[in-house]
Coordinates of C-alpha atoms in Angstrom, one line a residue:
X1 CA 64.2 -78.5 -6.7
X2 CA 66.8 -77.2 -8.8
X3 CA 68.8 -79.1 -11.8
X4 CA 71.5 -77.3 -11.8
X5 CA 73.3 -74.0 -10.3
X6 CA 72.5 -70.5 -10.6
X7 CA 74.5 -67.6 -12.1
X8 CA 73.0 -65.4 -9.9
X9 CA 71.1 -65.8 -6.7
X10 CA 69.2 -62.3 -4.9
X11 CA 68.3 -62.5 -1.7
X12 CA 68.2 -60.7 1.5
X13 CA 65.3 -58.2 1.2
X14 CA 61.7 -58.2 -0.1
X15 CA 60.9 -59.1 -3.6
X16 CA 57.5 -58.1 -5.2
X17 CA 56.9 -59.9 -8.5
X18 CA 54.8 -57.1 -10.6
X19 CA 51.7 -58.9 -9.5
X20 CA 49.6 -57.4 -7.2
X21 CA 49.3 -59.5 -4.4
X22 CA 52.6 -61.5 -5.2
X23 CA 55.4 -61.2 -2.8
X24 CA 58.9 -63.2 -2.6
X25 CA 62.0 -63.7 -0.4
X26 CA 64.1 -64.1 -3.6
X27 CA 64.8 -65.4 -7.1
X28 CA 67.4 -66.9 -9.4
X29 CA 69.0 -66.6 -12.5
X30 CA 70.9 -68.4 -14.8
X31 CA 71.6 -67.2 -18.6
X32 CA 69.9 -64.2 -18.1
X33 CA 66.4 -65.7 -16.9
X34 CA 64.9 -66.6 -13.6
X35 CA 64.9 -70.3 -13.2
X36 CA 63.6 -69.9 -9.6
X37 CA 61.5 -67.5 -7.3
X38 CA 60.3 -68.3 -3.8
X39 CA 61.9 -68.7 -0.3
X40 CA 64.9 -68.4 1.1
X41 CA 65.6 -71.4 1.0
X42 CA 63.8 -72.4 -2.2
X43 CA 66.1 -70.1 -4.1
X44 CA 69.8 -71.0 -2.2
X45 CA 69.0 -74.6 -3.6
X46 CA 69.8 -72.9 -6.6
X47 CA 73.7 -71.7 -5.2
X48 CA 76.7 -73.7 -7.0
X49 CA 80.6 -72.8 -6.9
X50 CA 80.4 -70.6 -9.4
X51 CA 77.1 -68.4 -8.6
X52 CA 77.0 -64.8 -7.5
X53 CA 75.0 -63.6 -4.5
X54 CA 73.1 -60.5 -4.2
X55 CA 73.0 -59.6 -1.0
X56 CA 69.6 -56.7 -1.2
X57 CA 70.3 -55.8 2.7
X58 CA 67.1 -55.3 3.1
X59 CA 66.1 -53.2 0.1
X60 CA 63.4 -53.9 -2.3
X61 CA 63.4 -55.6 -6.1
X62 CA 61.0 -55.1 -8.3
X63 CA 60.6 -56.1 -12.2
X64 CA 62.0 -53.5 -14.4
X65 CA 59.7 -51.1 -15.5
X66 CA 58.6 -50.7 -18.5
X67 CA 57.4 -47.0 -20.7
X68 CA 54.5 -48.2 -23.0
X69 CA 54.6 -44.7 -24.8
X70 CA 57.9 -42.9 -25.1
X71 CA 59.5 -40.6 -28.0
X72 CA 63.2 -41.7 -27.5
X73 CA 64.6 -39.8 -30.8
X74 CA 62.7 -36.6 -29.9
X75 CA 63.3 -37.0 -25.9
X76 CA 66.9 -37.8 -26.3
X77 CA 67.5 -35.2 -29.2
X78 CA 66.2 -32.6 -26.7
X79 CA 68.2 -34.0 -23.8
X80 CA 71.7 -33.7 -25.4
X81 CA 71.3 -31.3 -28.2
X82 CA 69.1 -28.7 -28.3
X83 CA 67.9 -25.6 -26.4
X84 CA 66.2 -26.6 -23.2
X85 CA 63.3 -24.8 -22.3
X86 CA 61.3 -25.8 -19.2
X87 CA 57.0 -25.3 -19.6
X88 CA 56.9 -23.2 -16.9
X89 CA 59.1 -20.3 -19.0
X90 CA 57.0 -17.3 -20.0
X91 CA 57.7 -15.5 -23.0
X92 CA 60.6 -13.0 -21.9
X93 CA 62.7 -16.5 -20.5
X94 CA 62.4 -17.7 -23.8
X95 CA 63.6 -15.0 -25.7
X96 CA 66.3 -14.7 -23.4
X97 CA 67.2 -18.3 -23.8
X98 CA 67.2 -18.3 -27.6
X99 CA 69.6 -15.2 -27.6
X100 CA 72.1 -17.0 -25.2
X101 CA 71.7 -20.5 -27.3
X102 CA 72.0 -18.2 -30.7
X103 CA 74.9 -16.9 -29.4
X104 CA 77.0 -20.8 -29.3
X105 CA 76.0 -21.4 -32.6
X106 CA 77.9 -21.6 -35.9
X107 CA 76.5 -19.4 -39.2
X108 CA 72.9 -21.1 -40.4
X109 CA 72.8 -23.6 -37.4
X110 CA 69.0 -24.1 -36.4
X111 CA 68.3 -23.0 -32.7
X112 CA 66.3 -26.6 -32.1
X113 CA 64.4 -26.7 -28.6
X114 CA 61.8 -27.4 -26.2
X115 CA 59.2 -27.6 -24.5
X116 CA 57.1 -25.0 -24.6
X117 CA 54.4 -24.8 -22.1
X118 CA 51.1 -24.3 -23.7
X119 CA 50.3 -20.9 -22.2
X120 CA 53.6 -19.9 -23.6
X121 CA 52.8 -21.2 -27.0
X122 CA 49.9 -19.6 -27.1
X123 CA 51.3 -15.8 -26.0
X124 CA 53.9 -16.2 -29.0
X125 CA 51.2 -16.5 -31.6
X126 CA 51.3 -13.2 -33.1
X127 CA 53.2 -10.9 -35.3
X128 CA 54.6 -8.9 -32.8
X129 CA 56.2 -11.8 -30.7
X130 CA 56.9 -13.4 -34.1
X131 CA 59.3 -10.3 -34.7
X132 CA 60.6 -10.2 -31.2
X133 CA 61.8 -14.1 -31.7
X134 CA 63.4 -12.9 -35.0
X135 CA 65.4 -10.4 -33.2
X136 CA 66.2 -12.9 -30.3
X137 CA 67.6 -15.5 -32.6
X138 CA 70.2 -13.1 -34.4
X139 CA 69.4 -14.4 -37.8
X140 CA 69.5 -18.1 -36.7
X141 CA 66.2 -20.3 -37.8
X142 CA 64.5 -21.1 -34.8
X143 CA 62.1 -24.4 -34.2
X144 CA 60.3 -24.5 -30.8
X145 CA 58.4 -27.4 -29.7
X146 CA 55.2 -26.9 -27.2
X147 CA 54.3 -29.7 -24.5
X148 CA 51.8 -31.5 -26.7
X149 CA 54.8 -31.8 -29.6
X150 CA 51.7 -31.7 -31.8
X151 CA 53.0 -27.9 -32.2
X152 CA 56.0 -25.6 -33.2
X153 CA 56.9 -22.4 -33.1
X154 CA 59.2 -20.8 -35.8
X155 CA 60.7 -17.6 -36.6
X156 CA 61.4 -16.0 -40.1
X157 CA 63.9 -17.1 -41.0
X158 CA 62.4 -20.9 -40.8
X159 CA 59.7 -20.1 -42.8
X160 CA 61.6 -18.8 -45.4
X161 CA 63.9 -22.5 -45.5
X162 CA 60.2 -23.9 -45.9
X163 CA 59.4 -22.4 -48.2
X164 CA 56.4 -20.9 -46.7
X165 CA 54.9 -17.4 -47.1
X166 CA 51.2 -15.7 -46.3
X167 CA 50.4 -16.9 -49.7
X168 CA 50.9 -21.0 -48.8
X169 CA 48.0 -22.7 -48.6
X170 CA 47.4 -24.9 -45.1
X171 CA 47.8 -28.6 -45.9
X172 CA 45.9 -31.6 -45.2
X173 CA 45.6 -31.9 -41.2
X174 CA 47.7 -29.0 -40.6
X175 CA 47.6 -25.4 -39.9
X176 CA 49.8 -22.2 -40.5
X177 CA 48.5 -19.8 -37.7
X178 CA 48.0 -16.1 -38.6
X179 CA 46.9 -12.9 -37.8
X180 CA 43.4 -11.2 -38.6
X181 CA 44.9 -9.7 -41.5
X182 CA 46.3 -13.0 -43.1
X183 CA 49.7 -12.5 -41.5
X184 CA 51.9 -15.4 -40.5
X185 CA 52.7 -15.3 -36.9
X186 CA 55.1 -18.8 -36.8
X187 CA 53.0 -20.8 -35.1
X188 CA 52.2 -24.0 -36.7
X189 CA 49.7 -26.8 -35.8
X190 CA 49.7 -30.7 -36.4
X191 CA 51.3 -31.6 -39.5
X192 CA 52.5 -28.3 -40.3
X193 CA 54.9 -29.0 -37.6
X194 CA 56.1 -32.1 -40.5
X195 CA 57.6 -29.5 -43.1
X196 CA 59.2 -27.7 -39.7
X197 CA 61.5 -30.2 -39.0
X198 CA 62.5 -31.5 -42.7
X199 CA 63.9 -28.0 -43.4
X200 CA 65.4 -28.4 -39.9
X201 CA 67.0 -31.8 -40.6
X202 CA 68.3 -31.2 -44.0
X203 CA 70.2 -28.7 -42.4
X204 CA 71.8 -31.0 -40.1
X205 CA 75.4 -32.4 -41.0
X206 CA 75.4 -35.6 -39.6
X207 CA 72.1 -37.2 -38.9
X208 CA 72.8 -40.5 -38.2
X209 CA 75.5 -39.3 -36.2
X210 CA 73.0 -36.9 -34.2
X211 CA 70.1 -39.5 -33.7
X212 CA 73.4 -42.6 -32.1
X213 CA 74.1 -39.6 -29.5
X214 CA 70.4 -39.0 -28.9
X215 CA 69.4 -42.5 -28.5
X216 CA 72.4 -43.2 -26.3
X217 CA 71.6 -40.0 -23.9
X218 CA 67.9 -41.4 -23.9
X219 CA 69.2 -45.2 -22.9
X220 CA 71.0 -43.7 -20.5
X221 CA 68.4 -42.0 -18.7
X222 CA 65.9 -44.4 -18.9
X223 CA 68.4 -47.1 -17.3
X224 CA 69.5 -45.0 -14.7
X225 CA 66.0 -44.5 -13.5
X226 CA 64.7 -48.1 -14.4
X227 CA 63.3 -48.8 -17.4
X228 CA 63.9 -51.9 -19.2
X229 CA 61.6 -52.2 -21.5
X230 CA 60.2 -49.6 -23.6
X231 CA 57.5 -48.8 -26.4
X232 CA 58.9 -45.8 -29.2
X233 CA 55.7 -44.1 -29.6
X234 CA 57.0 -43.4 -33.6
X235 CA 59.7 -44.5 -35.1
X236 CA 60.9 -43.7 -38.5
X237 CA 63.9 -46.3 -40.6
X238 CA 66.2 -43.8 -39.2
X239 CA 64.8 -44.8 -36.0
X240 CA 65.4 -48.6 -36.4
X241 CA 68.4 -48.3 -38.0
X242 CA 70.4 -46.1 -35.8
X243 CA 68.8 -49.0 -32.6
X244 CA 70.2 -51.7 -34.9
X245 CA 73.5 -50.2 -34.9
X246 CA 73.2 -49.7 -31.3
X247 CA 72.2 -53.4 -30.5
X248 CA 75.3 -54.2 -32.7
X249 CA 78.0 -52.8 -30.3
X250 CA 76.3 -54.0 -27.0
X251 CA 74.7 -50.4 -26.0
X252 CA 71.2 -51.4 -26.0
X253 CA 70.2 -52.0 -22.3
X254 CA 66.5 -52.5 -23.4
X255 CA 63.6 -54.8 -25.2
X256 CA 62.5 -51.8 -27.5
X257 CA 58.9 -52.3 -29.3
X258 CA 58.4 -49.8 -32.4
X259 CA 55.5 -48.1 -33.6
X260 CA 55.3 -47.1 -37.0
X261 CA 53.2 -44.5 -38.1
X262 CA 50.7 -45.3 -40.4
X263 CA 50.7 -41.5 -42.1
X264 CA 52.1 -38.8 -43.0
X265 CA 53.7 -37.5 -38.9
X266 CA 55.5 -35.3 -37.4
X267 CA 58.8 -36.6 -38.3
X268 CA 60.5 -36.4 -41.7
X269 CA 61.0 -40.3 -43.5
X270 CA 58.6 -42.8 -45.4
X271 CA 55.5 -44.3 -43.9
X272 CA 52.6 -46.5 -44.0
X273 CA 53.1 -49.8 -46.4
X274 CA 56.8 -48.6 -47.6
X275 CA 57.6 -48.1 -43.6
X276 CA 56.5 -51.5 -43.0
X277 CA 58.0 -52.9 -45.9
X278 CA 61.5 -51.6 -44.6
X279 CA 60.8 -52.7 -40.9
X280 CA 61.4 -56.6 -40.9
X281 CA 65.1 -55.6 -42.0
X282 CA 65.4 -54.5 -38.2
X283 CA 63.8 -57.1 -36.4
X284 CA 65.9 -58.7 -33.9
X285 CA 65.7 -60.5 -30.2
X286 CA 65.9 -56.9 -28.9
X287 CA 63.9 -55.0 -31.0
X288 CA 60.8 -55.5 -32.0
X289 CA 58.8 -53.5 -35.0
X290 CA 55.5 -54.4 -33.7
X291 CA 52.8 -51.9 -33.7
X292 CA 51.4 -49.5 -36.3
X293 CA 50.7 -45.8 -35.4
X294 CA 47.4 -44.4 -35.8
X295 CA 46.7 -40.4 -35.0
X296 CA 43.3 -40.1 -35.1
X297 CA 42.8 -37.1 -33.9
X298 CA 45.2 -34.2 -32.2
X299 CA 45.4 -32.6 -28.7
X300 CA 42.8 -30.3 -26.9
X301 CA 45.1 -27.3 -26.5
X302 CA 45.1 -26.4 -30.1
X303 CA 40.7 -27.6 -30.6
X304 CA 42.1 -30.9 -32.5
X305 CA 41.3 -33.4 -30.1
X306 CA 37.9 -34.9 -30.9
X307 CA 35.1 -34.8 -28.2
X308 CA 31.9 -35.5 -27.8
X309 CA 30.7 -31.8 -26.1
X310 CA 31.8 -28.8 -27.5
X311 CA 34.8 -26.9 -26.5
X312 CA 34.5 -23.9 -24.2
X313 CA 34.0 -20.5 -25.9
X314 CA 36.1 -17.9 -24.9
X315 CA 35.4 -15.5 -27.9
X316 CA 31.8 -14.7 -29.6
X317 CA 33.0 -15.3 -32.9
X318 CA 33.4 -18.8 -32.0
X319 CA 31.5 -22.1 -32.9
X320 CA 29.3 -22.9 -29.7
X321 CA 29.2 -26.4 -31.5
X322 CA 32.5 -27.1 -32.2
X323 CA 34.1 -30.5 -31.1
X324 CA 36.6 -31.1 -33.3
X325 CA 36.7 -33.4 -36.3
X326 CA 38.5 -36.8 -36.4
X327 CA 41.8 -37.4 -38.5
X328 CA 39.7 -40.9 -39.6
X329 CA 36.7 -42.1 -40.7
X330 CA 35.6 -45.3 -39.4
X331 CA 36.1 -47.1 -42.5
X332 CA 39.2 -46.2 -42.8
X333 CA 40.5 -46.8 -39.3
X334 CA 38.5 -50.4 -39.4
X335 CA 40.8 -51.2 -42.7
X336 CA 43.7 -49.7 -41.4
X337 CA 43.3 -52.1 -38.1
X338 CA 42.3 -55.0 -40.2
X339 CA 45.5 -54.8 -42.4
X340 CA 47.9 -54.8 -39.0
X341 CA 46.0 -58.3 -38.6
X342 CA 47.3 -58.9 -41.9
X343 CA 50.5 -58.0 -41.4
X344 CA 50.8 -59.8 -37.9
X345 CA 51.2 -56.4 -36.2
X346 CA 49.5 -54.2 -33.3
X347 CA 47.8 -51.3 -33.5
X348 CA 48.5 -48.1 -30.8
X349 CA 46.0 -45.4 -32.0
X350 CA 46.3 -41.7 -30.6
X351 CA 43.2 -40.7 -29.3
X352 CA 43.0 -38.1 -26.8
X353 CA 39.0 -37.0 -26.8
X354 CA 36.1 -38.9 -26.0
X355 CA 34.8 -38.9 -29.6
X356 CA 37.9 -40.3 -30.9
X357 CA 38.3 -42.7 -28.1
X358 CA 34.7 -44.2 -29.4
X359 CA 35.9 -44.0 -32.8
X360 CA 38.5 -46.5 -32.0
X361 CA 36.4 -48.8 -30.0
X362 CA 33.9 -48.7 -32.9
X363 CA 36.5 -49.8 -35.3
X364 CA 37.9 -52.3 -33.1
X365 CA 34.1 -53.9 -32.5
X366 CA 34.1 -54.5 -35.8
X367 CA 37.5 -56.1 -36.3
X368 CA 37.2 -58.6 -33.4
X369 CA 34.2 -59.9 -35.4
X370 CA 36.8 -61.1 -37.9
X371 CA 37.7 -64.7 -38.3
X372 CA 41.4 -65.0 -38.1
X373 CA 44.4 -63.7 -36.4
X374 CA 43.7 -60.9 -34.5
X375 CA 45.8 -57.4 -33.9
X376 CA 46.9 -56.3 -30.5
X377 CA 45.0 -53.1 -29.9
X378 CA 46.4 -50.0 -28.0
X379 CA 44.5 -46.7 -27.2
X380 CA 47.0 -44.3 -26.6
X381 CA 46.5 -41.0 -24.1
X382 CA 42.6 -42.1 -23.9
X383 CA 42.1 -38.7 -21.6
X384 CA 38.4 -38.6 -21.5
X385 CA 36.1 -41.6 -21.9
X386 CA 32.6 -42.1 -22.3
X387 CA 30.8 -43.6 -18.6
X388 CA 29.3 -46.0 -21.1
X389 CA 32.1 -46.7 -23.4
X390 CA 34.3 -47.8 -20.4
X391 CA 33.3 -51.2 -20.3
X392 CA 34.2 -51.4 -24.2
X393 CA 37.7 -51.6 -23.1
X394 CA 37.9 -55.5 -21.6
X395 CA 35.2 -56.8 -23.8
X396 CA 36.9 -56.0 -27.5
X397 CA 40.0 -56.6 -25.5
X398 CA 41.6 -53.4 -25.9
X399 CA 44.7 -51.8 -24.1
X400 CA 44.3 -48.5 -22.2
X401 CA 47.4 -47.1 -23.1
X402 CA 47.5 -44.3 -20.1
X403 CA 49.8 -41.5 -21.0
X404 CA 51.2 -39.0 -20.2
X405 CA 51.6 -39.5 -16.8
X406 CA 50.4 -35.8 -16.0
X407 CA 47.7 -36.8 -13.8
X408 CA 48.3 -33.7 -11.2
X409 CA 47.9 -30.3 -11.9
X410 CA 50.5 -28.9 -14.0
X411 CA 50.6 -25.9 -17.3
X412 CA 49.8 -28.9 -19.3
X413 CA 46.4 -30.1 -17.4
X414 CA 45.3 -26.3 -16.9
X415 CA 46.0 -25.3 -20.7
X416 CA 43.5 -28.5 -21.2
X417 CA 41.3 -27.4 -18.6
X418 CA 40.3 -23.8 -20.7
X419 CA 39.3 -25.7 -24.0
X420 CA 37.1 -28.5 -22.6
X421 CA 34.3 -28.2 -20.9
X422 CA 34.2 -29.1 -17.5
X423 CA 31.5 -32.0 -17.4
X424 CA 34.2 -33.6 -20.0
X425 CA 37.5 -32.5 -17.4
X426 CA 35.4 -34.0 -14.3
X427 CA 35.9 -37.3 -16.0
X428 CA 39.6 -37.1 -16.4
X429 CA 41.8 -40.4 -16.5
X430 CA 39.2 -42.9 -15.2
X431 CA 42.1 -45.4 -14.0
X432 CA 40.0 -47.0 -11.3
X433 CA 36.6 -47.9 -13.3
X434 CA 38.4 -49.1 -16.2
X435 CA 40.5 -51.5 -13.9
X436 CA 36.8 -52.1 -12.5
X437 CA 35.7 -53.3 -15.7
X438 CA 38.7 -55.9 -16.0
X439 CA 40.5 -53.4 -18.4
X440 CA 44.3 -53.5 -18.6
X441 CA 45.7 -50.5 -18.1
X442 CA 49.5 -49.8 -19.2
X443 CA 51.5 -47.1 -17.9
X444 CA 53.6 -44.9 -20.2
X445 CA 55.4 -41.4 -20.2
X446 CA 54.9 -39.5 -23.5
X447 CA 58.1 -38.1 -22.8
X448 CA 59.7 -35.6 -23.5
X449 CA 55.9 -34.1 -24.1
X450 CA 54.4 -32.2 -21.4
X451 CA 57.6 -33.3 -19.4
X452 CA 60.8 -31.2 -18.0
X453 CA 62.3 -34.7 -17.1
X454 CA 61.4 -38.3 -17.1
X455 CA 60.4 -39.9 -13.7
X456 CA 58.2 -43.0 -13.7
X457 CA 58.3 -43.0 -9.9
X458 CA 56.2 -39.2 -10.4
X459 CA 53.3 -41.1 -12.2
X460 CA 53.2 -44.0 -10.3
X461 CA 52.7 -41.8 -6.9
X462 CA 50.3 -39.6 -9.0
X463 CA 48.3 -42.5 -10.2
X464 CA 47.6 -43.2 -6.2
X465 CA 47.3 -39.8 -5.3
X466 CA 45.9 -37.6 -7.7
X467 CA 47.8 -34.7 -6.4
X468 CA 51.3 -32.9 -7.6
X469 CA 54.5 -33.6 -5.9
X470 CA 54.4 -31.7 -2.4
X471 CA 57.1 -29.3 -3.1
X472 CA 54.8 -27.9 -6.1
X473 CA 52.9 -26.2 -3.4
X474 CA 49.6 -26.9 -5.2
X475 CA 47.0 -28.4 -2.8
X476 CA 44.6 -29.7 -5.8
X477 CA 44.0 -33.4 -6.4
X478 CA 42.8 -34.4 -9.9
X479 CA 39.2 -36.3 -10.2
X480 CA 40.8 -38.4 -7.2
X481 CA 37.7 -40.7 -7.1
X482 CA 39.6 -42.6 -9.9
X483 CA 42.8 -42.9 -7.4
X484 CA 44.5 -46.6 -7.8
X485 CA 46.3 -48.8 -5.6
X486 CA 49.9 -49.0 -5.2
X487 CA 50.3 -52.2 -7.0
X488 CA 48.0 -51.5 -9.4
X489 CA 50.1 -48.3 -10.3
X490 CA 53.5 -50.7 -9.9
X491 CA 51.6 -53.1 -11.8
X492 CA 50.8 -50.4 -15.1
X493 CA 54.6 -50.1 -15.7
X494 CA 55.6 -54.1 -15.1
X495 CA 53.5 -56.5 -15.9
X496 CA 50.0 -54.7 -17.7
X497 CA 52.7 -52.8 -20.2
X498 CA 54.1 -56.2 -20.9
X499 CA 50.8 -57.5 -21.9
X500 CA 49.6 -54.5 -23.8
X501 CA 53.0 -54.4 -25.5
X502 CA 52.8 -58.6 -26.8
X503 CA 56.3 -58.9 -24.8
X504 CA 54.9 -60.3 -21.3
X505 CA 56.4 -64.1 -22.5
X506 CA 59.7 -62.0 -22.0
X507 CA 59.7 -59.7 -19.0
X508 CA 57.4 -58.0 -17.3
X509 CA 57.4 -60.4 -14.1
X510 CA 59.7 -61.8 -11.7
X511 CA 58.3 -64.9 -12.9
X512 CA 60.2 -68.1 -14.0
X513 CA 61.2 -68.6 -18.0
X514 CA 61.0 -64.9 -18.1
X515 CA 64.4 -62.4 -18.4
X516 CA 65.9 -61.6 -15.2
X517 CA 65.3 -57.6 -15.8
X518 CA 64.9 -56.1 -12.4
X519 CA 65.4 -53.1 -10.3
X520 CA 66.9 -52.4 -6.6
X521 CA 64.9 -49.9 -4.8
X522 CA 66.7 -46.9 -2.2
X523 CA 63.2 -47.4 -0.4
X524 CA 60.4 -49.7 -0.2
X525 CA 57.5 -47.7 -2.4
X526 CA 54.8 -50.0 -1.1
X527 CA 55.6 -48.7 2.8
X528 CA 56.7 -45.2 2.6
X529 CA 54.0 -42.6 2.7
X530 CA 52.8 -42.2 -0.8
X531 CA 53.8 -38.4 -1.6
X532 CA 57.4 -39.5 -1.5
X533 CA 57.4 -42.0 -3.9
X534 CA 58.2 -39.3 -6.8
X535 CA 61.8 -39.7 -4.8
X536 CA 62.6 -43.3 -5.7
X537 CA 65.8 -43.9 -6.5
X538 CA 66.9 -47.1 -8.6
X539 CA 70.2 -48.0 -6.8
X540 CA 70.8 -50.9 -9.5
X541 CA 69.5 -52.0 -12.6
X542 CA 69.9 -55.2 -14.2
X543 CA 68.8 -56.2 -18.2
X544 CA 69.0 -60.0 -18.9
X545 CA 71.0 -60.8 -15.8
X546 CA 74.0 -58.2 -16.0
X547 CA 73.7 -55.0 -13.8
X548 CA 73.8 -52.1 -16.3
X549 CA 73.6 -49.6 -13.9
X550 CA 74.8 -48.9 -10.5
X551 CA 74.7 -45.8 -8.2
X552 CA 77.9 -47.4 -6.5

């Protein structure tokens, strides 16, 4: 029975909570949480003089979804800013496209852009493409990011505002690609990428006034296709600061959990202990500088990822052995997770090969021996798993982290399908035995990596069906033993992202106490057939009560 009337009453259409199983006729809400959700009936108790009705004529509401694994500076940066490139562009589009973007550009401006497709990367690695790209970007310094954004590809003229020549020496967990000879051919691994984008950034005008219009373009999308609630995968001061100022003049539409990286990345600013010295500064209702990042390894198209077979030889003058070699040591990851416990915050570790996936298991068995307060645990991408570590997931009570939601053939998944070996691939985002195990498993976009656009309702339909969206034309479906349920998918981006992100006493659920953040659907994704959820449309939105988008 109610005590009191609603600001808002929904009605009129089904309601599923973001609990498998869990099904509604409506809910309300009254300063900006649900105080009700049941029947009919149960919920117009609720109704008062003043209340608002939302009438769902039939159409579905769901919790607002929530991205566990997003790059919203990057993503957004891309979306409004720079050149687009899409992964399936070969060489010649790209060239073409840098000479058109070169073209709009004032004296010294950087040509900026992305994503490369990894095949494409690849093919520019050498001196004659590296010349071709100088000519393309008529004198311009050009920075090109692949689909792993563990990679760039620059021209000349960025090397030289590095401050790089054949002569430099590769840093610590990076790699300056060249040519038999010695040669520099522009390509640059891992943290080589880092001195890539300082020289690009120091070259920029107005930062700040760059990263507000980024981070606005990137609220925007993920609003207008659901999302409210989201975890940035990396975020620098200039991160936090420029949401702060955004949460200041009312254009923050989300509950945003930061993840700050614990070394050196691939984004210019402090980090480690002087990071998280700065973050408390920041911390507000909205956001929320929880989690520490951990890269413990790379990604497979470059041979960084860390696995536990050796990578495919192509070449005879290559290692047979070779299975790449962790970022960490096990001592250091196990001190790094036990100072998060320290400092009362998470941990969301990058690990995309089986190896490095035990790693971080290993480290977290010996943390949870601990007396004490205890860190929420994250493993991020977790692509290939051991059969036998699987289990490891819900007994150390560790988050599978599953992202990017690339689980259908695409450039991306075939670029990883040359370097590791097949008995590894065959094993490939084991979503249904880890579920089997009791393991919660959170659903998250990497975007904008791997990713021409950002469509949650594309990786919930390929969680359930392994396969590419029909109009792809590509018939293949993707280790689709390990195919999950519908609400199990729905489930990944609501309420197991909530819990794997420490925020599920706020949203995550249609659930009483929690904040009224919830979606109208255009179609009922649990009914239609399941290649046509990728077409979901959000019709409304609604943060905290207030609709903050509407398709009219």
């Amino acid at each position: 029975m109610s005590t009191g009337s609603a600001d808002l009453v929904v009605t009129g259409g089904p309601v599923h909570t973001g609990i498998p199983g869990e099904r509604a006729e409506g809910f309300a809400v009254r300063n900006g949480r649900i105080v009700a959700v049941g029947t009919a009936g149960e919920v117009d108790a609720w109704c008062g003089p003043g209340t608002r009705r939302l009438d769902l004529a039939g159409r579905l509401a769901v919790p607002g979804l929530i991205d566990g694994h997003i790059h919203l500076g990057i993503g957004g940066t891309q979306l409004a800013l720079e050149l687009p490139l899409l992964p399936t562009d070969g060489p010649d589009e790209v060239l073409t496209k840098v000479r058109d973007w070169a073209g709009r550009l004032e004296p010294d401006e950087w040509i900026v852009g992305g994503i490369l497709g990894s095949g494409t990367y690849a093919a520019l690695n050498s001196r004659e493409m590296l010349r071709r790209l100088d000519e393309a970007s008529l004198g311009h310094p050009v920075l090109l990011r692949d689909d792993t954004m563990h990679n760039r590809q620059v021209n000349s003229a960025a090397l030289a505002a590095m401050g790089v020549d054949d002569t430099t020496p590769d840093p610590p967990g990076g790699t300056y690609a060249r040519d038999a000879d010695g040669r520099l051919t522009g390509a640059l691994w891992e943290l080589t990428s880092t001195r890539a984008e300082e020289a690009a950034k120091s070259a920029q005008r107005d930062p700040h006034g760059r990263l507000m219009t980024a981070l606005r373009a990137a609220l925007e999308r993920t609003r207008r296709i659901g999302y409210t609630s989201l975890q940035d995968a990396a975020t620098m001061e200039h991160h936090l600061a420029a949401l702060q100022d955004l949460e200041r003049s009312g254009d923050l539409p989300a509950w945003i959990v930061a993840s700050m990286p614990a070394r050196d990345f691939l984004e210019a600013g402090a980090v480690g202990e002087e990071l998280f010295a700065q973050a408390p500064q920041y911390r507000s209702e909205q956001i929320r500088p929880d989690f520490v990042k951990f890269v413990i390894d790379g990604v497979p198209t470059t041979r960084t990822t860390a696995l536990l077979h050796p990578y495919r030889c192509h070449h005879d003058s290559e290692d047979s052995e070779f299975r790449g070699t962790p970022y960490w040591s096990l001592d250091e990851l196990t001190a790094g997770l036990r100072r998060c416990a320290e400092l009362g915050l998470g941990a969301k570790i990058h690990a995309t090969g089986d190896a490095s996936v035990r790693l971080a298991l290993d480290a977290a068995a010996i943390v949870r021996k601990d007396p004490g307060p205890q860190p929420i645990i994250q493993i991020a991408h977790m692509s290939f798993i051991a059969p036998e570590d699987l289990p490891r997931f819900a007994e150390l009570d560790v988050y599978a982290d599953a992202c990017p939601f690339l689980w259908h053939p695409s450039p991306l998944f075939d670029a990883v399908a040359h370097q590791v070996p097949t008995e590894t691939m065959d094993r490939i985002w084991p979503f249904k035995d880890l579920l089997a195990t009791g393991a919660v498993v959170a659903g998250g976009s990497d975007w904008p990596v791997g990713l021409p656009e950002l469509n949650p309702w594309l990786g919930i339909e390929t969680m359930v069906t392994r396969g590419a969206p029909e109009e792809q034309g590509d018939p293949r479906r993707i280790n689709p033993e390990q195919a999950i349920t519908r609400e199990q998918a729905v489930a990944a981006f609501t309420s197991a992202s909530a819990r794997a992100l420490g925020i599920d006493d706020r949203t995550g659920a249609l659930r009483p106490g929690l904040s009224a953040d919830f979606l109208v659907l255009d179609r009922n994704i649990f009914e239609v057939p399941a290649t046509e959820i990728h077409r979901t449309g959000v019709d409304e939105t609604y943060f905290r009560g207030e609709c903050v988008h509407s398709r009219g």
